[in-house]
Amino acid sequence: MLASLADAPLDDPHLVYEPKYDGIRAIVEIGPGGAVRLWSRLGNEKTNQFPEIVTALQKWGRRRKELLVLDGEIVALDDKGEPSGFQNLQGRIHVLDPTSGKGRAAEKGVRPLFAVALIAFDILRDGRIDYRTRPLTERRAALERIFARTGSPLLRISRQVRGDGRALHDEALARGWEGLIAKHADSLYKSGKRTPDWKKLKIVQEQEFVVGGWTDPRHARSYFGALLLGVYDNDDLVYVGHTGTGFTEKELARVMALVAPLEIKACPFRNRPKTNERPHWV
DNA sequence: TTACCGCTGG
DNA sequence: ACGTAGAGTG
DNA sequence: CACTCTACGTCCAGCGGTAA
């Protein structure tokens, strides 16, 4: 079940509000005796990539007798133990076995080994009970009963408020969260579907950048792939990232017309970015 | 070793 | 993740 | 007719695999 991007009131009594955790979506199976498996949104097994979480789940689920299936988000934790951004998980998405010491990341020693945690926000099955056919409020009650006090800092449940998300929204602004998810309190769980029962309320962060170049487009994309962006550190232009999404066809054309006549030979950034496609500088 | 592709998360 | 076109819905 | 929803194609970062 996936959320739709939409506006929603922050004080609707039929809605519940949760932080939008910025990590990797995961379906969690805890079998009898603690047989644990993690699955990604595309149905790929992630069990081997998060051994800390698996160990914690095994320990917690050791005396369970029946299958439990949860839905949640795997997040990286900052040094205060608070959920931090998706970026800190990027290096582990593809790692087949983080303990093996094999592979590029292990060789380079660059994997930061951020602490991670599982934040469960839904329950799909507990033994013979198929919770997907039960309303969200009932699922939430079951989740809190079963998973609220795991005794492990790695195993948590999402924060959730009912009816009035204004305080949570203020907190999201103050802490720079990605946004909130607003869910219909009586909605059912629809596996694999994107539905308006869950609404994604995005928070727009602002920052002014200087365009230092662009990259060639890939495939059937027109004009350019991404803009190369920097911010000034005194007199130095420091490359800070690419952005390629968010452009309509018209906007791609307009920006290209502005930027193409300004092309120069030398990279204007203090730190030359690595790009997927050929860069052009302005 | 390096460069590129393909795949996966968002 | 986003944006678009075309299908679906009212 | 206008609006909403879905399917699809594309974006970045990063890793693994393979070719050079």
Coordinates of C-alpha atoms (C1' of nucleotides) in Angstrom, one line a residue:
Chain A
M1 CA 0.0 0.0 0.0
L2 CA 1.4 3.3 -1.1
A3 CA 0.5 7.0 -0.5
S4 CA -0.7 9.5 -3.0
L5 CA 0.7 13.0 -3.2
A6 CA -2.1 15.3 -2.1
D7 CA -3.2 18.1 0.0
A8 CA -5.2 17.3 3.1
P9 CA -6.4 19.2 6.0
L10 CA -4.3 19.1 9.2
D11 CA -7.3 18.8 11.5
D12 CA -9.6 16.2 10.0
P13 CA -11.2 14.0 12.6
H14 CA -11.3 11.1 10.1
L15 CA -7.5 11.2 9.5
V16 CA -4.6 10.1 11.5
Y17 CA -1.2 11.7 11.0
E18 CA 2.3 10.2 11.1
P19 CA 5.8 11.5 10.2
K20 CA 7.0 10.5 6.8
Y21 CA 10.0 8.5 7.7
D22 CA 12.7 8.9 5.1
G23 CA 14.2 5.4 4.6
I24 CA 13.5 2.1 2.9
R25 CA 10.0 0.6 2.9
A26 CA 10.0 -2.9 4.3
I27 CA 7.6 -5.7 4.9
V28 CA 8.7 -7.8 7.9
E29 CA 7.9 -11.5 8.4
I30 CA 8.5 -12.9 11.8
G31 CA 7.8 -16.6 11.7
P32 CA 7.3 -19.1 14.6
G33 CA 10.4 -19.2 16.8
G34 CA 11.9 -16.0 15.3
A35 CA 12.4 -16.9 11.6
V36 CA 12.7 -13.4 10.2
R37 CA 12.7 -12.1 6.7
L38 CA 12.6 -8.5 5.3
W39 CA 11.2 -7.6 1.9
S40 CA 11.5 -4.4 -0.1
R41 CA 8.7 -2.6 -2.0
L42 CA 9.7 -4.4 -5.2
G43 CA 9.6 -7.8 -3.5
N44 CA 13.4 -8.2 -3.1
E45 CA 14.7 -9.8 0.0
K46 CA 16.6 -7.4 2.3
T47 CA 17.1 -9.8 5.2
N48 CA 20.9 -10.0 4.7
Q49 CA 21.4 -6.3 4.4
F50 CA 20.2 -5.4 7.9
P51 CA 21.5 -8.0 10.2
E52 CA 21.2 -5.8 13.3
I53 CA 17.4 -5.5 12.7
V54 CA 17.1 -9.2 12.0
T55 CA 18.9 -10.1 15.1
A56 CA 16.7 -7.8 17.2
L57 CA 13.6 -9.2 15.6
Q58 CA 14.7 -12.8 16.2
K59 CA 15.4 -12.1 19.8
W60 CA 12.1 -10.4 20.3
G61 CA 10.1 -13.0 18.4
R62 CA 11.7 -16.1 19.9
R63 CA 8.7 -17.1 21.9
R64 CA 6.1 -16.3 19.3
K65 CA 4.2 -19.3 18.0
E66 CA 2.6 -17.9 14.8
L67 CA 3.5 -15.8 11.8
L68 CA 3.5 -12.0 12.2
V69 CA 3.6 -9.7 9.3
L70 CA 4.3 -6.0 9.7
D71 CA 4.8 -3.0 7.4
G72 CA 7.3 -0.3 8.2
E73 CA 10.3 1.7 7.3
I74 CA 14.0 1.0 7.8
V75 CA 15.7 4.2 8.8
A76 CA 19.2 5.4 9.5
L77 CA 19.7 6.9 13.0
D78 CA 21.7 10.0 13.8
D79 CA 24.1 10.2 16.8
K80 CA 21.1 11.0 19.0
G81 CA 19.2 7.9 17.9
E82 CA 16.7 9.9 15.9
P83 CA 15.7 8.9 12.4
S84 CA 17.8 10.6 9.8
G85 CA 17.8 10.8 6.0
F86 CA 17.6 8.2 3.2
Q87 CA 21.1 9.2 2.1
N88 CA 22.6 7.4 5.0
L89 CA 21.1 4.1 3.9
Q90 CA 22.1 4.4 0.2
G91 CA 25.3 2.5 0.7
R92 CA 23.5 -0.5 2.1
I93 CA 20.7 -0.9 -0.5
H94 CA 22.7 -3.3 -2.7
V95 CA 25.1 -4.8 -0.3
L96 CA 24.4 -8.5 -0.3
D97 CA 26.0 -9.4 3.0
P98 CA 27.4 -6.5 5.1
T99 CA 29.3 -8.9 7.4
S100 CA 31.2 -10.7 4.6
G101 CA 33.8 -8.0 4.1
K102 CA 33.6 -8.5 0.4
G103 CA 32.6 -6.0 -2.2
R104 CA 33.4 -2.5 -3.2
A105 CA 32.1 -0.8 -0.1
A106 CA 34.0 -3.1 2.2
E107 CA 37.3 -2.6 0.3
K108 CA 37.0 1.1 0.4
G109 CA 36.0 1.1 4.0
V110 CA 33.6 3.9 3.2
R111 CA 30.5 2.3 4.5
P112 CA 29.7 4.5 7.5
L113 CA 27.7 1.8 9.3
F114 CA 25.1 4.2 10.4
A115 CA 22.9 2.8 13.2
V116 CA 19.6 1.6 11.8
A117 CA 16.2 0.9 13.2
L118 CA 12.8 -0.5 12.0
I119 CA 9.8 1.7 12.5
A120 CA 6.7 -0.4 12.1
F121 CA 3.5 1.5 11.2
D122 CA 1.1 -1.3 10.2
I123 CA 0.2 -4.9 10.8
L124 CA -0.9 -7.2 8.0
R125 CA -1.2 -10.6 9.7
D126 CA -1.0 -12.1 13.2
G127 CA -1.3 -15.9 12.9
R128 CA -4.7 -16.6 11.4
I129 CA -5.9 -13.0 11.6
D130 CA -5.6 -11.2 8.3
Y131 CA -5.5 -7.6 9.5
R132 CA -5.6 -6.2 5.9
T133 CA -9.4 -6.5 6.0
R134 CA -9.6 -4.6 9.3
P135 CA -9.8 -0.8 9.6
L136 CA -6.7 1.2 10.3
T137 CA -7.7 2.0 13.8
E138 CA -8.0 -1.6 14.7
R139 CA -4.7 -2.4 13.0
R140 CA -3.1 0.4 15.0
A141 CA -4.4 -0.9 18.2
A142 CA -3.1 -4.4 17.5
L143 CA 0.3 -3.0 16.5
E144 CA 0.5 -1.0 19.7
R145 CA -0.5 -4.1 21.7
I146 CA 2.1 -6.3 20.0
F147 CA 5.0 -4.1 19.1
A148 CA 5.0 -0.9 21.2
R149 CA 7.2 -2.3 23.9
T150 CA 9.8 -4.5 22.2
G151 CA 12.6 -3.6 24.7
S152 CA 14.9 -2.8 21.7
P153 CA 15.8 0.6 20.5
L154 CA 16.0 -0.9 17.0
L155 CA 12.4 -2.0 17.0
R156 CA 9.9 0.9 17.2
I157 CA 6.5 1.9 16.0
S158 CA 5.6 5.1 14.2
R159 CA 4.4 8.1 16.0
Q160 CA 0.8 8.7 15.3
V161 CA -1.8 11.4 16.3
R162 CA -5.5 11.2 15.5
G163 CA -7.7 14.0 14.2
D164 CA -5.3 16.9 14.6
G165 CA -1.9 16.9 13.0
R166 CA -1.0 20.6 13.5
A167 CA 1.5 20.0 16.3
L168 CA 3.1 17.2 14.4
H169 CA 3.3 19.5 11.3
D170 CA 5.0 22.2 13.3
E171 CA 7.5 19.7 14.5
A172 CA 8.1 18.5 11.0
L173 CA 8.9 22.1 9.9
A174 CA 11.2 22.7 12.9
R175 CA 13.1 19.4 12.4
G176 CA 13.2 19.4 8.6
W177 CA 11.2 16.2 8.1
E178 CA 10.2 15.3 4.6
G179 CA 6.6 15.6 5.5
L180 CA 3.6 13.8 7.0
I181 CA 1.4 10.9 6.0
A182 CA -2.3 11.4 6.6
K183 CA -4.3 8.2 6.6
H184 CA -8.0 7.6 6.7
A185 CA -8.8 6.1 10.1
D186 CA -11.2 3.5 8.8
S187 CA -9.4 2.5 5.6
L188 CA -8.4 -1.1 4.8
Y189 CA -4.9 -2.2 3.8
K190 CA -4.6 -2.6 0.0
S191 CA -1.4 -4.5 -0.8
G192 CA 0.7 -3.2 -3.6
K193 CA -1.8 -0.4 -4.4
R194 CA -1.3 3.4 -4.4
T195 CA -4.5 4.8 -2.9
P196 CA -5.8 8.1 -1.7
D197 CA -6.5 6.5 1.7
W198 CA -2.9 7.4 2.5
K199 CA -1.9 10.9 1.6
K200 CA 1.6 12.2 1.5
L201 CA 1.9 15.8 2.7
K202 CA 5.2 17.1 1.6
I203 CA 7.1 19.9 3.2
V204 CA 9.0 22.2 0.8
Q205 CA 12.5 23.1 1.9
E206 CA 14.1 26.1 0.3
Q207 CA 17.7 26.9 -0.7
E208 CA 19.1 29.1 -3.4
F209 CA 21.7 27.5 -5.7
V210 CA 23.9 28.7 -8.5
V211 CA 23.8 26.7 -11.7
G212 CA 27.3 25.7 -12.6
G213 CA 26.5 23.4 -15.5
W214 CA 24.3 20.7 -16.9
T215 CA 24.6 17.1 -18.0
D216 CA 23.6 15.5 -21.3
P217 CA 20.3 13.8 -21.3
R218 CA 19.9 10.1 -21.3
H219 CA 17.6 7.9 -23.3
A220 CA 14.6 9.9 -24.8
R221 CA 15.0 12.8 -22.4
S222 CA 15.2 16.2 -24.1
Y223 CA 17.6 19.1 -23.7
F224 CA 19.5 18.1 -20.5
G225 CA 19.6 15.4 -17.8
A226 CA 20.3 17.4 -14.7
L227 CA 21.5 20.8 -13.6
L228 CA 24.8 20.9 -11.6
L229 CA 24.3 23.1 -8.6
G230 CA 26.6 24.9 -6.2
V231 CA 26.6 27.3 -3.4
Y232 CA 29.2 30.0 -2.7
D233 CA 31.7 29.5 0.1
N234 CA 33.2 33.0 0.1
D235 CA 34.6 33.2 -3.5
D236 CA 34.5 29.5 -4.1
L237 CA 31.6 27.8 -5.9
V238 CA 31.2 24.5 -4.1
Y239 CA 29.3 21.8 -6.0
V240 CA 26.5 20.4 -3.8
G241 CA 24.4 18.2 -6.1
H242 CA 22.5 17.5 -9.2
T243 CA 18.8 17.9 -9.9
G244 CA 17.1 16.4 -12.9
T245 CA 13.5 15.9 -11.7
G246 CA 10.8 18.4 -11.4
F247 CA 11.1 19.9 -14.9
T248 CA 8.3 19.9 -17.4
E249 CA 9.1 19.6 -21.1
K250 CA 8.5 23.3 -21.4
E251 CA 10.7 24.2 -18.5
L252 CA 13.5 21.9 -19.8
A253 CA 13.4 23.9 -23.1
R254 CA 13.3 27.3 -21.3
V255 CA 16.2 26.5 -19.0
M256 CA 18.3 25.1 -21.9
A257 CA 17.8 28.2 -23.9
L258 CA 19.1 30.3 -21.0
V259 CA 22.1 28.1 -20.1
A260 CA 23.4 27.0 -23.5
P261 CA 24.8 30.4 -24.7
L262 CA 26.7 30.7 -21.4
E263 CA 28.8 27.5 -21.9
I264 CA 32.5 27.7 -21.0
K265 CA 35.3 25.3 -21.1
A266 CA 36.4 25.1 -17.5
C267 CA 34.6 23.6 -14.6
P268 CA 33.5 26.5 -12.3
F269 CA 33.3 24.3 -9.2
R270 CA 36.1 24.1 -6.6
N271 CA 35.3 20.4 -6.4
R272 CA 34.7 18.8 -9.8
P273 CA 31.6 16.7 -9.6
K274 CA 31.4 13.1 -11.0
T275 CA 28.5 12.9 -13.4
N276 CA 26.7 10.0 -15.0
E277 CA 26.6 11.8 -18.4
R278 CA 28.9 14.3 -20.0
P279 CA 28.9 17.6 -18.2
H280 CA 28.8 21.1 -19.6
W281 CA 29.9 24.2 -17.6
V282 CA 28.6 27.7 -17.4
Chain B
dT1 C1' 42.5 -0.6 -12.3
dT2 C1' 39.2 1.8 -14.5
dA3 C1' 35.0 2.7 -17.0
dC4 C1' 30.7 1.5 -18.1
dC5 C1' 26.3 -0.9 -17.6
dG6 C1' 22.4 -2.7 -15.1
dC7 C1' 19.9 -2.8 -11.2
dT8 C1' 17.7 -1.0 -6.9
dG9 C1' 16.3 2.3 -3.3
dG10 C1' 14.1 7.0 -3.2
Chain C
dA1 C1' 11.5 10.1 -6.3
dC2 C1' 8.9 13.1 -10.3
dG3 C1' 6.0 14.2 -14.7
dT4 C1' 3.2 12.9 -18.5
dA5 C1' -0.3 10.7 -21.4
dG6 C1' -4.1 8.1 -21.6
dA7 C1' -7.6 5.6 -19.3
dG8 C1' -11.1 5.9 -16.1
dT9 C1' -14.8 8.5 -13.5
dG10 C1' -18.2 11.9 -12.5
Chain D
dC1 C1' -16.1 18.1 -20.6
dA2 C1' -13.1 18.3 -16.7
dC3 C1' -11.0 16.1 -13.3
dT4 C1' -8.6 12.0 -11.1
dC5 C1' -6.0 8.0 -11.2
dT6 C1' -2.7 4.7 -13.1
dA7 C1' 1.1 3.0 -15.8
dC8 C1' 5.1 4.1 -17.6
dG9 C1' 9.3 6.4 -18.5
dT10 C1' 12.9 9.2 -16.5
dC11 C1' 15.9 11.4 -12.7
dC12 C1' 20.1 10.6 -8.9
dA13 C1' 23.2 7.9 -5.9
dG14 C1' 25.4 3.8 -5.1
dC15 C1' 26.9 -1.0 -5.5
dG16 C1' 28.1 -5.3 -8.2
dG17 C1' 29.4 -7.2 -12.4
dT18 C1' 32.0 -7.3 -16.5
dA19 C1' 34.7 -5.6 -20.2
dA20 C1' 38.7 -3.0 -21.5

